[in-house]
Amino acid sequence: MALAAADGVSIHPNYLTGEAQAALLADIEAVIAAAPFFRPTMPRTGAPFSVEMTNCGPLGWVADKNGYRYQAHHPETGAPWPAMPERLRALWRDLGAPAEPEACLVNRYPEGAKMGLHQDRDEETFDAPVVSVSLGDTAVFRMGGTTRRAPTRSVRLASGDVVVFGGPSRLIYHGIDRILTGSSRLVPEGGRINLTLRRVTPLPAA
Ligand code: MD3
Ligand code: FE
């Protein structure tokens, strides 16, 4: 059952069974083996993120001195990103998202990692939703409105939860306040892995 948390937000608690979470984690471990985690840095200051990242699909999000952007290659190995696992393409389709996902950003949160309040606006289109899949330890997720000063609310995202941010919610401010260490046994090394499926380029004409 999907819950409407705000205009355009659909939360699907436990969308993935334990078995489906394990199968998806195995797909992501293969992605990580081909495209190792890198640590993004803030463009102006060079300050490192506390979250490590990698990507799969034709495009991947990166952050370094030169800014935030999508590119077709890993910033350290120079290799093209690994293919989007079929399981993720099926999930995107099953949720009714349009066309094909072009990027899956994989965020890894060890104990103590967080992500400040931000908007995702490096994509060329906001016509497709962002689909978020949580694996491992529960996160305390903060979601606000389309301005930085709008009121925010806190939502817990547990392993297997999927959230679709479409329509007006596509441009909301959001972040991760903290990780509840030890809340899941899915990820052997502990911590949380979040996947965000995205469309980067404009949708193909109908
Ligand atoms: C709402 N990731 O990768 S997932 C991100 O848990 C990001 O790793 C967080 O924020 C994480 O950019 C939050 C929920 C989420 C992700 C992307 C969104 C919500 C969003 C993009 C637009 C609107
Ligand atoms: Fe984001």
mmCIF file of N, CA and C in Angstrom, residues 33-132:
data_model
loop_
_atom_site.group_PDB
_atom_site.id
_atom_site.type_symbol
_atom_site.label_atom_id
_atom_site.label_comp_id
_atom_site.label_asym_id
_atom_site.label_seq_id
_atom_site.Cartn_x
_atom_site.Cartn_y
_atom_site.Cartn_z
ATOM 1 N N ALA A 33 31.642 -3.715 -7.404
ATOM 2 C CA ALA A 33 32.878 -4.394 -7.806
ATOM 3 C C ALA A 33 33.408 -3.795 -9.114
ATOM 4 N N ALA A 34 32.510 -3.408 -10.005
ATOM 5 C CA ALA A 34 32.913 -2.848 -11.297
ATOM 6 C C ALA A 34 33.172 -1.338 -11.205
ATOM 7 N N ALA A 35 32.471 -0.672 -10.313
ATOM 8 C CA ALA A 35 32.567 0.791 -10.167
ATOM 9 C C ALA A 35 32.697 1.100 -8.680
ATOM 10 N N PRO A 36 33.942 1.100 -8.159
ATOM 11 C CA PRO A 36 34.143 1.252 -6.716
ATOM 12 C C PRO A 36 33.587 2.591 -6.202
ATOM 13 N N PHE A 37 33.230 2.593 -4.925
ATOM 14 C CA PHE A 37 32.770 3.833 -4.312
ATOM 15 C C PHE A 37 33.844 4.903 -4.430
ATOM 16 N N PHE A 38 33.424 6.135 -4.673
ATOM 17 C CA PHE A 38 34.299 7.306 -4.611
ATOM 18 C C PHE A 38 33.688 8.270 -3.606
ATOM 19 N N ARG A 39 34.495 9.168 -3.078
ATOM 20 C CA ARG A 39 33.984 10.136 -2.115
ATOM 21 C C ARG A 39 33.851 11.494 -2.799
ATOM 22 N N PRO A 40 32.616 11.941 -3.000
ATOM 23 C CA PRO A 40 32.448 13.247 -3.654
ATOM 24 C C PRO A 40 32.932 14.385 -2.751
ATOM 25 N N THR A 41 33.251 15.512 -3.371
ATOM 26 C CA THR A 41 33.668 16.693 -2.609
ATOM 27 C C THR A 41 32.832 17.895 -3.037
ATOM 28 N N MET A 42 32.708 18.859 -2.134
ATOM 29 C CA MET A 42 31.928 20.074 -2.401
ATOM 30 C C MET A 42 32.678 20.936 -3.417
ATOM 31 N N PRO A 43 32.006 21.400 -4.449
ATOM 32 C CA PRO A 43 32.674 22.159 -5.505
ATOM 33 C C PRO A 43 33.474 23.380 -5.024
ATOM 34 N N ARG A 44 32.935 24.203 -4.152
ATOM 35 C CA ARG A 44 33.654 25.440 -3.788
ATOM 36 C C ARG A 44 34.772 25.171 -2.782
ATOM 37 N N THR A 45 34.454 24.365 -1.767
ATOM 38 C CA THR A 45 35.372 24.212 -0.638
ATOM 39 C C THR A 45 36.269 22.980 -0.747
ATOM 40 N N GLY A 46 35.864 22.000 -1.536
ATOM 41 C CA GLY A 46 36.595 20.735 -1.593
ATOM 42 C C GLY A 46 36.328 19.842 -0.397
ATOM 43 N N ALA A 47 35.403 20.257 0.489
ATOM 44 C CA ALA A 47 35.092 19.441 1.668
ATOM 45 C C ALA A 47 34.483 18.112 1.235
ATOM 46 N N PRO A 48 34.947 16.992 1.836
ATOM 47 C CA PRO A 48 34.415 15.682 1.450
ATOM 48 C C PRO A 48 33.018 15.429 2.011
ATOM 49 N N PHE A 49 32.211 14.737 1.268
ATOM 50 C CA PHE A 49 30.922 14.247 1.763
ATOM 51 C C PHE A 49 31.200 13.138 2.802
ATOM 52 N N SER A 50 30.254 12.928 3.727
ATOM 53 C CA SER A 50 30.395 11.778 4.633
ATOM 54 C C SER A 50 29.837 10.516 3.993
ATOM 55 N N VAL A 51 29.158 10.685 2.858
ATOM 56 C CA VAL A 51 28.556 9.582 2.115
ATOM 57 C C VAL A 51 29.491 9.227 0.959
ATOM 58 N N GLU A 52 29.658 7.934 0.679
ATOM 59 C CA GLU A 52 30.393 7.509 -0.512
ATOM 60 C C GLU A 52 29.388 7.170 -1.597
ATOM 61 N N MET A 53 29.795 7.307 -2.851
ATOM 62 C CA MET A 53 28.862 7.119 -3.957
ATOM 63 C C MET A 53 29.447 6.300 -5.092
ATOM 64 N N THR A 54 28.547 5.670 -5.850
ATOM 65 C CA THR A 54 28.874 5.150 -7.168
ATOM 66 C C THR A 54 27.576 5.188 -7.968
ATOM 67 N N ASN A 55 27.609 4.714 -9.207
ATOM 68 C CA ASN A 55 26.434 4.784 -10.070
ATOM 69 C C ASN A 55 26.375 3.573 -10.967
ATOM 70 N N CYS A 56 25.186 3.318 -11.504
ATOM 71 C CA CYS A 56 25.041 2.417 -12.644
ATOM 72 C C CYS A 56 24.021 3.026 -13.592
ATOM 73 N N GLY A 57 24.023 2.479 -14.821
ATOM 74 C CA GLY A 57 23.193 3.064 -15.869
ATOM 75 C C GLY A 57 24.044 3.926 -16.782
ATOM 76 N N PRO A 58 23.459 4.451 -17.854
ATOM 77 C CA PRO A 58 24.248 5.208 -18.832
ATOM 78 C C PRO A 58 24.905 6.467 -18.260
ATOM 79 N N LEU A 59 24.303 7.068 -17.254
ATOM 80 C CA LEU A 59 24.846 8.303 -16.677
ATOM 81 C C LEU A 59 24.980 8.173 -15.169
ATOM 82 N N GLY A 60 25.923 8.898 -14.599
ATOM 83 C CA GLY A 60 26.111 8.882 -13.147
ATOM 84 C C GLY A 60 26.384 10.274 -12.629
ATOM 85 N N TRP A 61 25.935 10.508 -11.395
ATOM 86 C CA TRP A 61 26.128 11.831 -10.766
ATOM 87 C C TRP A 61 27.476 11.865 -10.066
ATOM 88 N N VAL A 62 28.222 12.929 -10.269
ATOM 89 C CA VAL A 62 29.505 13.103 -9.595
ATOM 90 C C VAL A 62 29.610 14.527 -9.049
ATOM 91 N N ALA A 63 30.480 14.722 -8.076
ATOM 92 C CA ALA A 63 30.714 16.027 -7.455
ATOM 93 C C ALA A 63 32.191 16.151 -7.166
ATOM 94 N N ASP A 64 32.813 17.217 -7.676
ATOM 95 C CA ASP A 64 34.217 17.493 -7.387
ATOM 96 C C ASP A 64 34.448 18.992 -7.537
ATOM 97 N N LYS A 65 35.696 19.400 -7.582
ATOM 98 C CA LYS A 65 36.072 20.825 -7.691
ATOM 99 C C LYS A 65 35.366 21.511 -8.862
ATOM 100 N N ASN A 66 35.111 20.720 -9.902
ATOM 101 C CA ASN A 66 34.521 21.296 -11.115
ATOM 102 C C ASN A 66 33.003 21.379 -11.062
ATOM 103 N N GLY A 67 32.404 20.947 -9.965
ATOM 104 C CA GLY A 67 30.950 21.109 -9.805
ATOM 105 C C GLY A 67 30.218 19.795 -9.725
ATOM 106 N N TYR A 68 28.908 19.929 -9.735
ATOM 107 C CA TYR A 68 27.988 18.787 -9.714
ATOM 108 C C TYR A 68 27.544 18.528 -11.141
ATOM 109 N N ARG A 69 27.566 17.284 -11.557
ATOM 110 C CA ARG A 69 27.135 16.994 -12.932
ATOM 111 C C ARG A 69 26.876 15.502 -13.123
ATOM 112 N N TYR A 70 26.252 15.168 -14.241
ATOM 113 C CA TYR A 70 26.127 13.781 -14.694
ATOM 114 C C TYR A 70 27.164 13.543 -15.770
ATOM 115 N N GLN A 71 27.775 12.368 -15.731
ATOM 116 C CA GLN A 71 28.729 11.992 -16.781
ATOM 117 C C GLN A 71 28.663 10.484 -17.002
ATOM 118 N N ALA A 72 29.186 10.042 -18.150
ATOM 119 C CA ALA A 72 29.071 8.637 -18.553
ATOM 120 C C ALA A 72 30.152 7.753 -17.949
ATOM 121 N N HIS A 73 31.167 8.361 -17.284
ATOM 122 C CA HIS A 73 32.317 7.585 -16.812
ATOM 123 C C HIS A 73 32.592 7.793 -15.327
ATOM 124 N N HIS A 74 33.148 6.764 -14.721
ATOM 125 C CA HIS A 74 33.569 6.822 -13.319
ATOM 126 C C HIS A 74 34.667 7.887 -13.172
ATOM 127 N N PRO A 75 34.598 8.742 -12.147
ATOM 128 C CA PRO A 75 35.565 9.844 -12.044
ATOM 129 C C PRO A 75 36.988 9.382 -11.736
ATOM 130 N N GLU A 76 37.162 8.187 -11.193
ATOM 131 C CA GLU A 76 38.507 7.721 -10.840
ATOM 132 C C GLU A 76 39.037 6.665 -11.808
ATOM 133 N N THR A 77 38.199 5.719 -12.209
ATOM 134 C CA THR A 77 38.688 4.661 -13.103
ATOM 135 C C THR A 77 38.538 5.056 -14.574
ATOM 136 N N GLY A 78 37.659 5.999 -14.877
ATOM 137 C CA GLY A 78 37.406 6.395 -16.256
ATOM 138 C C GLY A 78 36.546 5.407 -17.024
ATOM 139 N N ALA A 79 36.156 4.298 -16.378
ATOM 140 C CA ALA A 79 35.341 3.284 -17.063
ATOM 141 C C ALA A 79 33.886 3.754 -17.173
ATOM 142 N N PRO A 80 33.183 3.296 -18.210
ATOM 143 C CA PRO A 80 31.745 3.575 -18.264
ATOM 144 C C PRO A 80 31.061 2.954 -17.047
ATOM 145 N N TRP A 81 29.977 3.550 -16.573
ATOM 146 C CA TRP A 81 29.242 2.973 -15.440
ATOM 147 C C TRP A 81 28.697 1.602 -15.828
ATOM 148 N N PRO A 82 28.611 0.665 -14.884
ATOM 149 C CA PRO A 82 27.996 -0.638 -15.184
ATOM 150 C C PRO A 82 26.522 -0.468 -15.573
ATOM 151 N N ALA A 83 26.027 -1.457 -16.289
ATOM 152 C CA ALA A 83 24.631 -1.412 -16.749
ATOM 153 C C ALA A 83 23.668 -1.357 -15.561
ATOM 154 N N MET A 84 22.533 -0.764 -15.796
ATOM 155 C CA MET A 84 21.452 -0.737 -14.808
ATOM 156 C C MET A 84 20.923 -2.161 -14.640
ATOM 157 N N PRO A 85 20.949 -2.729 -13.437
ATOM 158 C CA PRO A 85 20.411 -4.087 -13.263
ATOM 159 C C PRO A 85 18.937 -4.165 -13.682
ATOM 160 N N GLU A 86 18.588 -5.273 -14.318
ATOM 161 C CA GLU A 86 17.211 -5.465 -14.804
ATOM 162 C C GLU A 86 16.193 -5.304 -13.666
ATOM 163 N N ARG A 87 16.566 -5.754 -12.473
ATOM 164 C CA ARG A 87 15.676 -5.645 -11.310
ATOM 165 C C ARG A 87 15.280 -4.181 -11.030
ATOM 166 N N LEU A 88 16.205 -3.254 -11.273
ATOM 167 C CA LEU A 88 15.911 -1.835 -11.045
ATOM 168 C C LEU A 88 15.066 -1.261 -12.175
ATOM 169 N N ARG A 89 15.315 -1.716 -13.394
ATOM 170 C CA ARG A 89 14.483 -1.268 -14.521
ATOM 171 C C ARG A 89 13.048 -1.743 -14.304
ATOM 172 N N ALA A 90 12.906 -2.967 -13.796
ATOM 173 C CA ALA A 90 11.567 -3.515 -13.538
ATOM 174 C C ALA A 90 10.865 -2.738 -12.418
ATOM 175 N N LEU A 91 11.610 -2.362 -11.399
ATOM 176 C CA LEU A 91 11.028 -1.597 -10.283
ATOM 177 C C LEU A 91 10.518 -0.237 -10.774
ATOM 178 N N TRP A 92 11.324 0.427 -11.573
ATOM 179 C CA TRP A 92 10.959 1.738 -12.160
ATOM 180 C C TRP A 92 9.658 1.610 -12.960
ATOM 181 N N ARG A 93 9.600 0.586 -13.796
ATOM 182 C CA ARG A 93 8.428 0.303 -14.643
ATOM 183 C C ARG A 93 7.208 0.016 -13.775
ATOM 184 N N ASP A 94 7.401 -0.831 -12.767
ATOM 185 C CA ASP A 94 6.313 -1.266 -11.895
ATOM 186 C C ASP A 94 5.682 -0.088 -11.156
ATOM 187 N N LEU A 95 6.480 0.943 -10.898
ATOM 188 C CA LEU A 95 5.977 2.121 -10.188
ATOM 189 C C LEU A 95 5.347 3.133 -11.139
ATOM 190 N N GLY A 96 5.343 2.810 -12.428
ATOM 191 C CA GLY A 96 4.688 3.674 -13.404
ATOM 192 C C GLY A 96 5.528 4.846 -13.859
ATOM 193 N N ALA A 97 6.827 4.804 -13.609
ATOM 194 C CA ALA A 97 7.690 5.910 -14.042
ATOM 195 C C ALA A 97 7.897 5.828 -15.562
ATOM 196 N N PRO A 98 8.059 6.967 -16.213
ATOM 197 C CA PRO A 98 8.091 6.991 -17.677
ATOM 198 C C PRO A 98 9.452 6.636 -18.286
ATOM 199 N N ALA A 99 9.428 6.114 -19.503
ATOM 200 C CA ALA A 99 10.626 5.774 -20.289
ATOM 201 C C ALA A 99 11.537 4.858 -19.468
ATOM 202 N N GLU A 100 12.843 5.016 -19.617
ATOM 203 C CA GLU A 100 13.804 4.167 -18.917
ATOM 204 C C GLU A 100 14.582 5.017 -17.924
ATOM 205 N N PRO A 101 14.935 4.455 -16.755
ATOM 206 C CA PRO A 101 15.815 5.222 -15.862
ATOM 207 C C PRO A 101 17.194 5.330 -16.514
ATOM 208 N N GLU A 102 17.827 6.496 -16.378
ATOM 209 C CA GLU A 102 19.143 6.705 -17.012
ATOM 210 C C GLU A 102 20.288 6.658 -16.013
ATOM 211 N N ALA A 103 19.984 6.903 -14.741
ATOM 212 C CA ALA A 103 21.025 6.920 -13.717
ATOM 213 C C ALA A 103 20.492 6.273 -12.462
ATOM 214 N N CYS A 104 21.336 5.477 -11.821
ATOM 215 C CA CYS A 104 21.049 5.018 -10.458
ATOM 216 C C CYS A 104 22.236 5.436 -9.610
ATOM 217 N N LEU A 105 22.006 6.422 -8.755
ATOM 218 C CA LEU A 105 23.034 6.867 -7.814
ATOM 219 C C LEU A 105 22.964 5.973 -6.581
ATOM 220 N N VAL A 106 24.101 5.397 -6.213
ATOM 221 C CA VAL A 106 24.204 4.507 -5.051
ATOM 222 C C VAL A 106 24.930 5.278 -3.950
ATOM 223 N N ASN A 107 24.229 5.554 -2.860
ATOM 224 C CA ASN A 107 24.828 6.277 -1.727
ATOM 225 C C ASN A 107 25.069 5.308 -0.588
ATOM 226 N N ARG A 108 26.272 5.322 -0.021
ATOM 227 C CA ARG A 108 26.569 4.453 1.121
ATOM 228 C C ARG A 108 26.791 5.303 2.372
ATOM 229 N N TYR A 109 25.982 5.028 3.408
ATOM 230 C CA TYR A 109 26.049 5.753 4.673
ATOM 231 C C TYR A 109 26.606 4.846 5.749
ATOM 232 N N PRO A 110 27.866 5.040 6.146
ATOM 233 C CA PRO A 110 28.338 4.329 7.334
ATOM 234 C C PRO A 110 27.753 5.012 8.571
ATOM 235 N N GLU A 111 28.009 4.449 9.731
ATOM 236 C CA GLU A 111 27.564 5.058 10.983
ATOM 237 C C GLU A 111 28.034 6.516 11.037
ATOM 238 N N GLY A 112 27.130 7.422 11.381
ATOM 239 C CA GLY A 112 27.504 8.829 11.534
ATOM 240 C C GLY A 112 27.397 9.657 10.265
ATOM 241 N N ALA A 113 27.180 9.021 9.108
ATOM 242 C CA ALA A 113 27.077 9.790 7.862
ATOM 243 C C ALA A 113 25.730 10.500 7.799
ATOM 244 N N LYS A 114 25.707 11.625 7.096
ATOM 245 C CA LYS A 114 24.446 12.344 6.896
ATOM 246 C C LYS A 114 24.511 13.079 5.572
ATOM 247 N N MET A 115 23.396 13.657 5.185
ATOM 248 C CA MET A 115 23.363 14.462 3.958
ATOM 249 C C MET A 115 22.524 15.688 4.253
ATOM 250 N N GLY A 116 23.112 16.859 4.080
ATOM 251 C CA GLY A 116 22.427 18.122 4.380
ATOM 252 C C GLY A 116 21.237 18.361 3.466
ATOM 253 N N LEU A 117 20.388 19.279 3.895
ATOM 254 C CA LEU A 117 19.173 19.605 3.144
ATOM 255 C C LEU A 117 19.552 20.198 1.778
ATOM 256 N N HIS A 118 19.009 19.643 0.710
ATOM 257 C CA HIS A 118 19.349 20.090 -0.646
ATOM 258 C C HIS A 118 18.192 19.792 -1.588
ATOM 259 N N GLN A 119 18.271 20.376 -2.777
ATOM 260 C CA GLN A 119 17.364 20.018 -3.877
ATOM 261 C C GLN A 119 18.172 19.254 -4.915
ATOM 262 N N ASP A 120 17.527 18.355 -5.665
ATOM 263 C CA ASP A 120 18.182 17.672 -6.791
ATOM 264 C C ASP A 120 17.757 18.403 -8.056
ATOM 265 N N ARG A 121 18.702 19.166 -8.624
ATOM 266 C CA ARG A 121 18.313 19.907 -9.829
ATOM 267 C C ARG A 121 19.408 19.928 -10.881
ATOM 268 N N ASP A 122 20.242 18.896 -10.886
ATOM 269 C CA ASP A 122 21.285 18.802 -11.899
ATOM 270 C C ASP A 122 20.808 18.068 -13.148
ATOM 271 N N GLU A 123 19.558 17.587 -13.123
ATOM 272 C CA GLU A 123 19.020 16.864 -14.271
ATOM 273 C C GLU A 123 18.492 17.869 -15.296
ATOM 274 N N GLU A 124 18.437 17.435 -16.550
ATOM 275 C CA GLU A 124 17.915 18.313 -17.613
ATOM 276 C C GLU A 124 16.399 18.332 -17.623
ATOM 277 N N THR A 125 15.783 17.344 -16.972
ATOM 278 C CA THR A 125 14.326 17.291 -16.929
ATOM 279 C C THR A 125 13.868 16.988 -15.507
ATOM 280 N N PHE A 126 12.729 17.569 -15.136
ATOM 281 C CA PHE A 126 12.086 17.224 -13.859
ATOM 282 C C PHE A 126 10.738 16.554 -14.138
ATOM 283 N N ASP A 127 10.565 16.098 -15.375
ATOM 284 C CA ASP A 127 9.286 15.502 -15.782
ATOM 285 C C ASP A 127 9.126 14.059 -15.325
ATOM 286 N N ALA A 128 10.207 13.434 -14.901
ATOM 287 C CA ALA A 128 10.118 12.070 -14.361
ATOM 288 C C ALA A 128 10.359 12.145 -12.855
ATOM 289 N N PRO A 129 9.790 11.203 -12.102
ATOM 290 C CA PRO A 129 10.046 11.199 -10.662
ATOM 291 C C PRO A 129 11.463 10.720 -10.352
ATOM 292 N N VAL A 130 11.903 10.960 -9.116
ATOM 293 C CA VAL A 130 13.062 10.262 -8.565
ATOM 294 C C VAL A 130 12.497 9.142 -7.698
ATOM 295 N N VAL A 131 13.010 7.929 -7.889
ATOM 296 C CA VAL A 131 12.568 6.767 -7.111
ATOM 297 C C VAL A 131 13.706 6.373 -6.177
ATOM 298 N N SER A 132 13.418 6.342 -4.869
ATOM 299 C CA SER A 132 14.426 6.042 -3.848
ATOM 300 C C SER A 132 14.170 4.668 -3.238
#
